Steps between C-alpha positions, in 0.01 A plus 500: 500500500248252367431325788409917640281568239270179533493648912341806352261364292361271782494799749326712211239222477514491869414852555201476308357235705470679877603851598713600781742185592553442116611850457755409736567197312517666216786729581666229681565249202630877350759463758528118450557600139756730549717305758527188250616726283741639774591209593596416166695763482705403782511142442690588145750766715700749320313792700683803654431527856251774471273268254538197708409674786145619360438137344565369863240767672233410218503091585556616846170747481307189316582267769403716759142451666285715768744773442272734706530335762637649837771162566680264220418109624832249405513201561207186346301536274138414612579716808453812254171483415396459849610814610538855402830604320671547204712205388734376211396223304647515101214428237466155369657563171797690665569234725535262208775732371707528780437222728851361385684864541587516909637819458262681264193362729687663802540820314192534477403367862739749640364816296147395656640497820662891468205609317283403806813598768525835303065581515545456897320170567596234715539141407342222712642131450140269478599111518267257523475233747776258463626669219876586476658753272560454183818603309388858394336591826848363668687801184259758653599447808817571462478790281246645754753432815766634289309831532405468839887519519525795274227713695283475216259271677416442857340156657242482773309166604539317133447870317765639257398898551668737333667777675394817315799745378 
């Protein structure tokens, strides 16, 4: 993917410049690079389930921030860089892709969400003030009450906590 390999030349020139964070940076445009590529994939379909699958978890691990962290924050935006948790946000480029495919944006949302449901962390909703929620927060909702129905999850003063197996 062109548009990839220019990513990885930056980040090489990058990782010249500072140690440490541009190590990081480094090997993030890597993932960048591979979920355009991914996401390519996907956009142009005739995958068997098994290889869409794996193209989904690579965009999904390349839009996935803070994944240390002990709780997943949904909800806006500036809100997740004020506090400590992972969160989704799709890389520039990626978003450019697929900002006009609904369902192959919630795809990926979702396998972000199981990822994080599946590593045992809990997922706080952080809203601004006077902010309402926006069309994707509104799908996560849902999917996440859907498996408060199913067991999966449980919910405890505006926590999604999952229950363990």
């Amino acid at each position: 993917v062109p548009a990839g390999a220019g990513l990885l030349a930056r980040g090489g020139k990058a990782a010249k410049a500072a140690s440490g964070v541009t190590v990081k940076s480094a090997a993030h445009l890597g993932d960048v690079a591979h979920a355009l590529e991914a996401t390519g994939r996907l956009i142009k379909g005739g995958l068997k389930a098994s290889e869409k699958a794996d193209y989904i978890k690579t965009v999904a691990k390349a839009s996935t921030h803070n994944a240390d962290a002990t709780r997943v924050l949904l909800g806006s935006f500036p809100e997740y860089t004020k506090g400590e948790g992972a969160f989704f946000s799709l890389p520039n480029e990626v978003w450019e892709l697929v900002k006009d495919k609904p369902d192959l944006l919630w795809e990926v949302n979702k396998q972000f969400l199981d990822d994080m449901i599946g590593k045992g962390k809990s997922l706080v909703i952080t809203l601004g003030e006077g902010r309402k929620p926006g069309g994707g927060l509104i799908k996560e909702l849902e999917y996440l009450n859907k498996l408060v129905e199913e067991g999966i999850l449980t919910y405890v003063d505006g926590v999604y906590i999952p229950i363990p197996k």
